[in-house]
Tab-separated table of C-alpha atoms in Angstrom:
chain	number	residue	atom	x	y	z
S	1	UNK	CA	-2.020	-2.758	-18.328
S	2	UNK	CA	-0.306	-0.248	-15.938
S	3	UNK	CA	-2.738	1.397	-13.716
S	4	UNK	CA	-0.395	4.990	-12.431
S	5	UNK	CA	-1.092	7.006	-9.314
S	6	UNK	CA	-2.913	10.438	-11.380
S	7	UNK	CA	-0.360	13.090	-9.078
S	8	UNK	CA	2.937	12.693	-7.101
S	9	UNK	CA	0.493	12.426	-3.651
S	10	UNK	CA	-2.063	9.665	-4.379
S	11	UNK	CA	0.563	6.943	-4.160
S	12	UNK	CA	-1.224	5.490	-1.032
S	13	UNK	CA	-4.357	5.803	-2.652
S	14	UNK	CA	-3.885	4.093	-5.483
S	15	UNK	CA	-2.135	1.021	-4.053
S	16	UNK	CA	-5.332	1.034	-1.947
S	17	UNK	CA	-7.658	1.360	-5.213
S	18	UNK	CA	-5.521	-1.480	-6.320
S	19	UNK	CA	-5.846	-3.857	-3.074
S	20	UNK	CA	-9.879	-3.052	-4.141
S	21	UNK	CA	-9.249	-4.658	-7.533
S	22	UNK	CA	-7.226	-7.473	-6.533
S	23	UNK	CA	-10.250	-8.496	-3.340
S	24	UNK	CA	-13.306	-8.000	-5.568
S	25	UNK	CA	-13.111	-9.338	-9.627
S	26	UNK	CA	-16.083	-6.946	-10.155
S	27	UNK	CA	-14.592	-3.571	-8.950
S	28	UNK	CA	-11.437	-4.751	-10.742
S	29	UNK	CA	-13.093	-4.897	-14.204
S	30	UNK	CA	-15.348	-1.759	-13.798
S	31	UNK	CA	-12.095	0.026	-13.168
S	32	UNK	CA	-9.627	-1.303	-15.388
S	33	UNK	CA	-8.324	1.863	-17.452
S	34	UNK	CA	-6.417	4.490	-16.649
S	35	UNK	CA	-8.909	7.332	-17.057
S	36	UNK	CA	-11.781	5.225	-14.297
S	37	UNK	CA	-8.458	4.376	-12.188
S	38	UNK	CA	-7.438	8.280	-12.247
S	39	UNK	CA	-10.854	9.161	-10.665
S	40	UNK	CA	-11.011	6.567	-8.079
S	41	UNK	CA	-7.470	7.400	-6.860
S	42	UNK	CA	-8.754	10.566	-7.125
S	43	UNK	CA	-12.088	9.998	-4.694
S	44	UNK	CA	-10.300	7.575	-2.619
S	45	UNK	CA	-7.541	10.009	-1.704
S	46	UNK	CA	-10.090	12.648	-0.939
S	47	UNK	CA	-11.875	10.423	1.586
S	48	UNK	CA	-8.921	9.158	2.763
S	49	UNK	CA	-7.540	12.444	3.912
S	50	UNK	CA	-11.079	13.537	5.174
S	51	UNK	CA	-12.879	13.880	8.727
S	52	UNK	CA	-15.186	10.862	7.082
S	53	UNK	CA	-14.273	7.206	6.151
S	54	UNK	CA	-15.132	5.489	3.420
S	55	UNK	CA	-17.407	3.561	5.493
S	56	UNK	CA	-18.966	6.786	6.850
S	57	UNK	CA	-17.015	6.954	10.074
S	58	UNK	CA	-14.977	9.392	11.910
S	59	UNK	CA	-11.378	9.521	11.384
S	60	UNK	CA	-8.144	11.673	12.184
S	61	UNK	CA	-8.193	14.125	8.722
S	62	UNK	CA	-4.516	14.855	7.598
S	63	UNK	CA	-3.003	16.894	4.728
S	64	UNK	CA	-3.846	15.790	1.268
S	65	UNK	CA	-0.791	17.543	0.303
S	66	UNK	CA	1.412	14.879	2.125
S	67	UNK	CA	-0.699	11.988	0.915
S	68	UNK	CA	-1.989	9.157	2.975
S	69	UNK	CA	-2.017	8.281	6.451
S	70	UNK	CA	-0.848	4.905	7.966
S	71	UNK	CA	-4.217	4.702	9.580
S	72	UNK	CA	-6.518	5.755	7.477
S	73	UNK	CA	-4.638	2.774	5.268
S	74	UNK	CA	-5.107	0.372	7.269
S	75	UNK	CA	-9.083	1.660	8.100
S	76	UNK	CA	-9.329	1.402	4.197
S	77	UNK	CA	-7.904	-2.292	3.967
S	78	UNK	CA	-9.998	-3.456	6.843
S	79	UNK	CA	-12.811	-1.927	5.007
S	80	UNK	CA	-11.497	-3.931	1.740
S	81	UNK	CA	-10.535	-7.518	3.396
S	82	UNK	CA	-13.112	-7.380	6.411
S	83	UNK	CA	-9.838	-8.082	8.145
S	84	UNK	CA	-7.727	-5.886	11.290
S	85	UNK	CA	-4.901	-4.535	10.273
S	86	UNK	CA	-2.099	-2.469	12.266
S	87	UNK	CA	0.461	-0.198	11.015
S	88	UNK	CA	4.295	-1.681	12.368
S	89	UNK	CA	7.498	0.189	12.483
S	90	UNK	CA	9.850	-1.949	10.461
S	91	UNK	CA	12.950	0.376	10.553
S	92	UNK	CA	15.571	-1.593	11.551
S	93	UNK	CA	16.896	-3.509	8.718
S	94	UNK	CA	15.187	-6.935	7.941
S	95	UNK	CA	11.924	-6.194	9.917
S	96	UNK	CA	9.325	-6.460	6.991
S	97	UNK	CA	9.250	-9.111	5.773
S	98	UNK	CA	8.485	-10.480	9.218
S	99	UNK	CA	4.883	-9.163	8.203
S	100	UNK	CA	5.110	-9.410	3.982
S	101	UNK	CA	5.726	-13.041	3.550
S	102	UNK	CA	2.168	-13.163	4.269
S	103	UNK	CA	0.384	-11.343	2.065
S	104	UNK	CA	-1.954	-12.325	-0.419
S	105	UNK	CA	-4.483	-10.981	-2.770
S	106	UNK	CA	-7.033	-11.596	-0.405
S	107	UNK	CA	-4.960	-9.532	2.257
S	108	UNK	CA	-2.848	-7.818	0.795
S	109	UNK	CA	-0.297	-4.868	2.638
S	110	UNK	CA	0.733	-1.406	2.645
S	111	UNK	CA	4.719	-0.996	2.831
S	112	UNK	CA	5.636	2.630	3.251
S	113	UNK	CA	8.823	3.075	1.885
S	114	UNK	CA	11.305	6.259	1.378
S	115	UNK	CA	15.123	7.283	2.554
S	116	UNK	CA	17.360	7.477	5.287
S	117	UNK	CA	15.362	10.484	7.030
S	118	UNK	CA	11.270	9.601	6.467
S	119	UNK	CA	8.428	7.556	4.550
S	120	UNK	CA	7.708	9.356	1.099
S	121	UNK	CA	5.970	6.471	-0.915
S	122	UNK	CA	3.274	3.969	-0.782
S	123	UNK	CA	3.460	0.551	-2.636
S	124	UNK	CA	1.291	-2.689	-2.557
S	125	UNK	CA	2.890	-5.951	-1.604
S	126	UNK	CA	-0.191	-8.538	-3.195
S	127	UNK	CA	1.445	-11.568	-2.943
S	128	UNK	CA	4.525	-13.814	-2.073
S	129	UNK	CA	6.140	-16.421	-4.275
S	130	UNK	CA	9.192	-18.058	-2.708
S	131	UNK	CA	11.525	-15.302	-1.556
S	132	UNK	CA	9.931	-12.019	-3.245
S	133	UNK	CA	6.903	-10.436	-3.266
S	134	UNK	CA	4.746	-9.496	-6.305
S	135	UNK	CA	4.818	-5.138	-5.360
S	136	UNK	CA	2.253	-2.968	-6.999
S	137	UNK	CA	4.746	0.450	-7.390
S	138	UNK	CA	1.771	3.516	-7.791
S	139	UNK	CA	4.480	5.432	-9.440
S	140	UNK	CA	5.359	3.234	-12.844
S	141	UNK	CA	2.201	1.234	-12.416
S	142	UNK	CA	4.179	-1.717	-12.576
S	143	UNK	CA	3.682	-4.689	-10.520
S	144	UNK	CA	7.126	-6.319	-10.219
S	145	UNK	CA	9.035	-9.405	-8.342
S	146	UNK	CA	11.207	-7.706	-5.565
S	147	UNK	CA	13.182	-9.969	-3.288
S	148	UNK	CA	13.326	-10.951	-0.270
S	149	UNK	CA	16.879	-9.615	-0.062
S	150	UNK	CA	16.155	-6.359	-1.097
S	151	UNK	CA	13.433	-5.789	1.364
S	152	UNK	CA	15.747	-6.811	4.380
S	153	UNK	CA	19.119	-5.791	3.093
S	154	UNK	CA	18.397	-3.514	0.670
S	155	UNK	CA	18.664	-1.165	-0.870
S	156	UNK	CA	14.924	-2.031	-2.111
S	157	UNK	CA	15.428	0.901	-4.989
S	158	UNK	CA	11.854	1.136	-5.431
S	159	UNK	CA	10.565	4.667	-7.428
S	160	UNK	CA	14.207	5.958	-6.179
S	161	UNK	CA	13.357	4.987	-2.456
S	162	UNK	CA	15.247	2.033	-0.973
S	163	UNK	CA	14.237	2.372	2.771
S	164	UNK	CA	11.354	0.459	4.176
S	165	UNK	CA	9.631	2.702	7.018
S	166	UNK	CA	6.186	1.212	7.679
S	167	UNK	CA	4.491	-2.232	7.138
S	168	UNK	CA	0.205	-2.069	7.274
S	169	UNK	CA	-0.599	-5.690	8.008
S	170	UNK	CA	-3.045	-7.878	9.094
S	171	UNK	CA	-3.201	-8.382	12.744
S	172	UNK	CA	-2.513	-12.017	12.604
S	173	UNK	CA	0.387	-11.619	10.471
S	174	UNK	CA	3.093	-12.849	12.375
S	175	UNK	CA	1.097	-15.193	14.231
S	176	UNK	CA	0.889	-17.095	10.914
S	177	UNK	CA	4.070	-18.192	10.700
């Protein structure tokens, strides 16, 4: 079934919703159509942009209008895996998958992805067969194979953006290589 982001600004909140479903079997069949999906993008992407966590603590608000922050992401998917994670700059070509060819379903990442000028999108990268990564795209709803190739040489050509900005990653990522 594809699960799609409800607007064009709760892309980061719906790869989050779905990093939710992938860590806990429970959550993922209580919310497993699009209407329950909708609403917890929805909710999440209020609290997200908010002066209040999800866990009830303080954070930086920002503009719901521009979607979700690289913190509060990576406040979220701590909150999710009951693991750190820190937002990295992976600009220059060939840096991310440095950090994705670890992720898993049990920590999955945030790649923030858009053109040559700025970040405009949010996918999920849940897991890594090989040389590509199983990416949850917010936009289709789609969870496809993308390769390792395209995320260091691109262009990735992901929901019309082919320029990975941002990688939200465990804290240990490269350290477990």
């Amino acid at each position: 079934m594809k699960l799609i982001q409800p607007d064009r600004k709760s892309c980061g909140a719906a790869a989050l919703v779905m990093a939710r479903r992938l860590s806990d079997p429970d959550y993922g069949e209580r919310i497993n159509q699009q209407s329950a999906f909708s609403r917890e993008v929805r909710s999440l992407h209020q609290r997200l942009t908010s002066l209040v966590d999800t866990a009830g603590g303080f954070q930086m608000p920002w503009l719901r209008t521009i979607g979700t922050a690289p913190w509060a992401a990576a406040r979220e998917l701590r909150l999710i895996t009951d693991t750190d994670y820190s937002i990295h700059s992976v600009r220059l070509a060939g840096q991310s998958w440095e950090y994705l060819q670890h992720a898993s379903a049990k920590r999955p990442m945030a790649a923030y992805i858009g053109d040559r000028l700025c970040p405009r999108h949010v996918v999920l990268v849940a897991e890594v067969v090989d040389d590509a990564a199983w990416t949850y795209e917010p936009h289709s709803g789609l969870v496809t194979l993308i390769s390792r190739r395209r995320w260091t040489e691109g262009p990735l050509r992901v929901a019309g953006w082919d320029q990975p900005w941002l990688v939200v990653a465990p804290d240990d990522a490269i350290s477990r290589a």
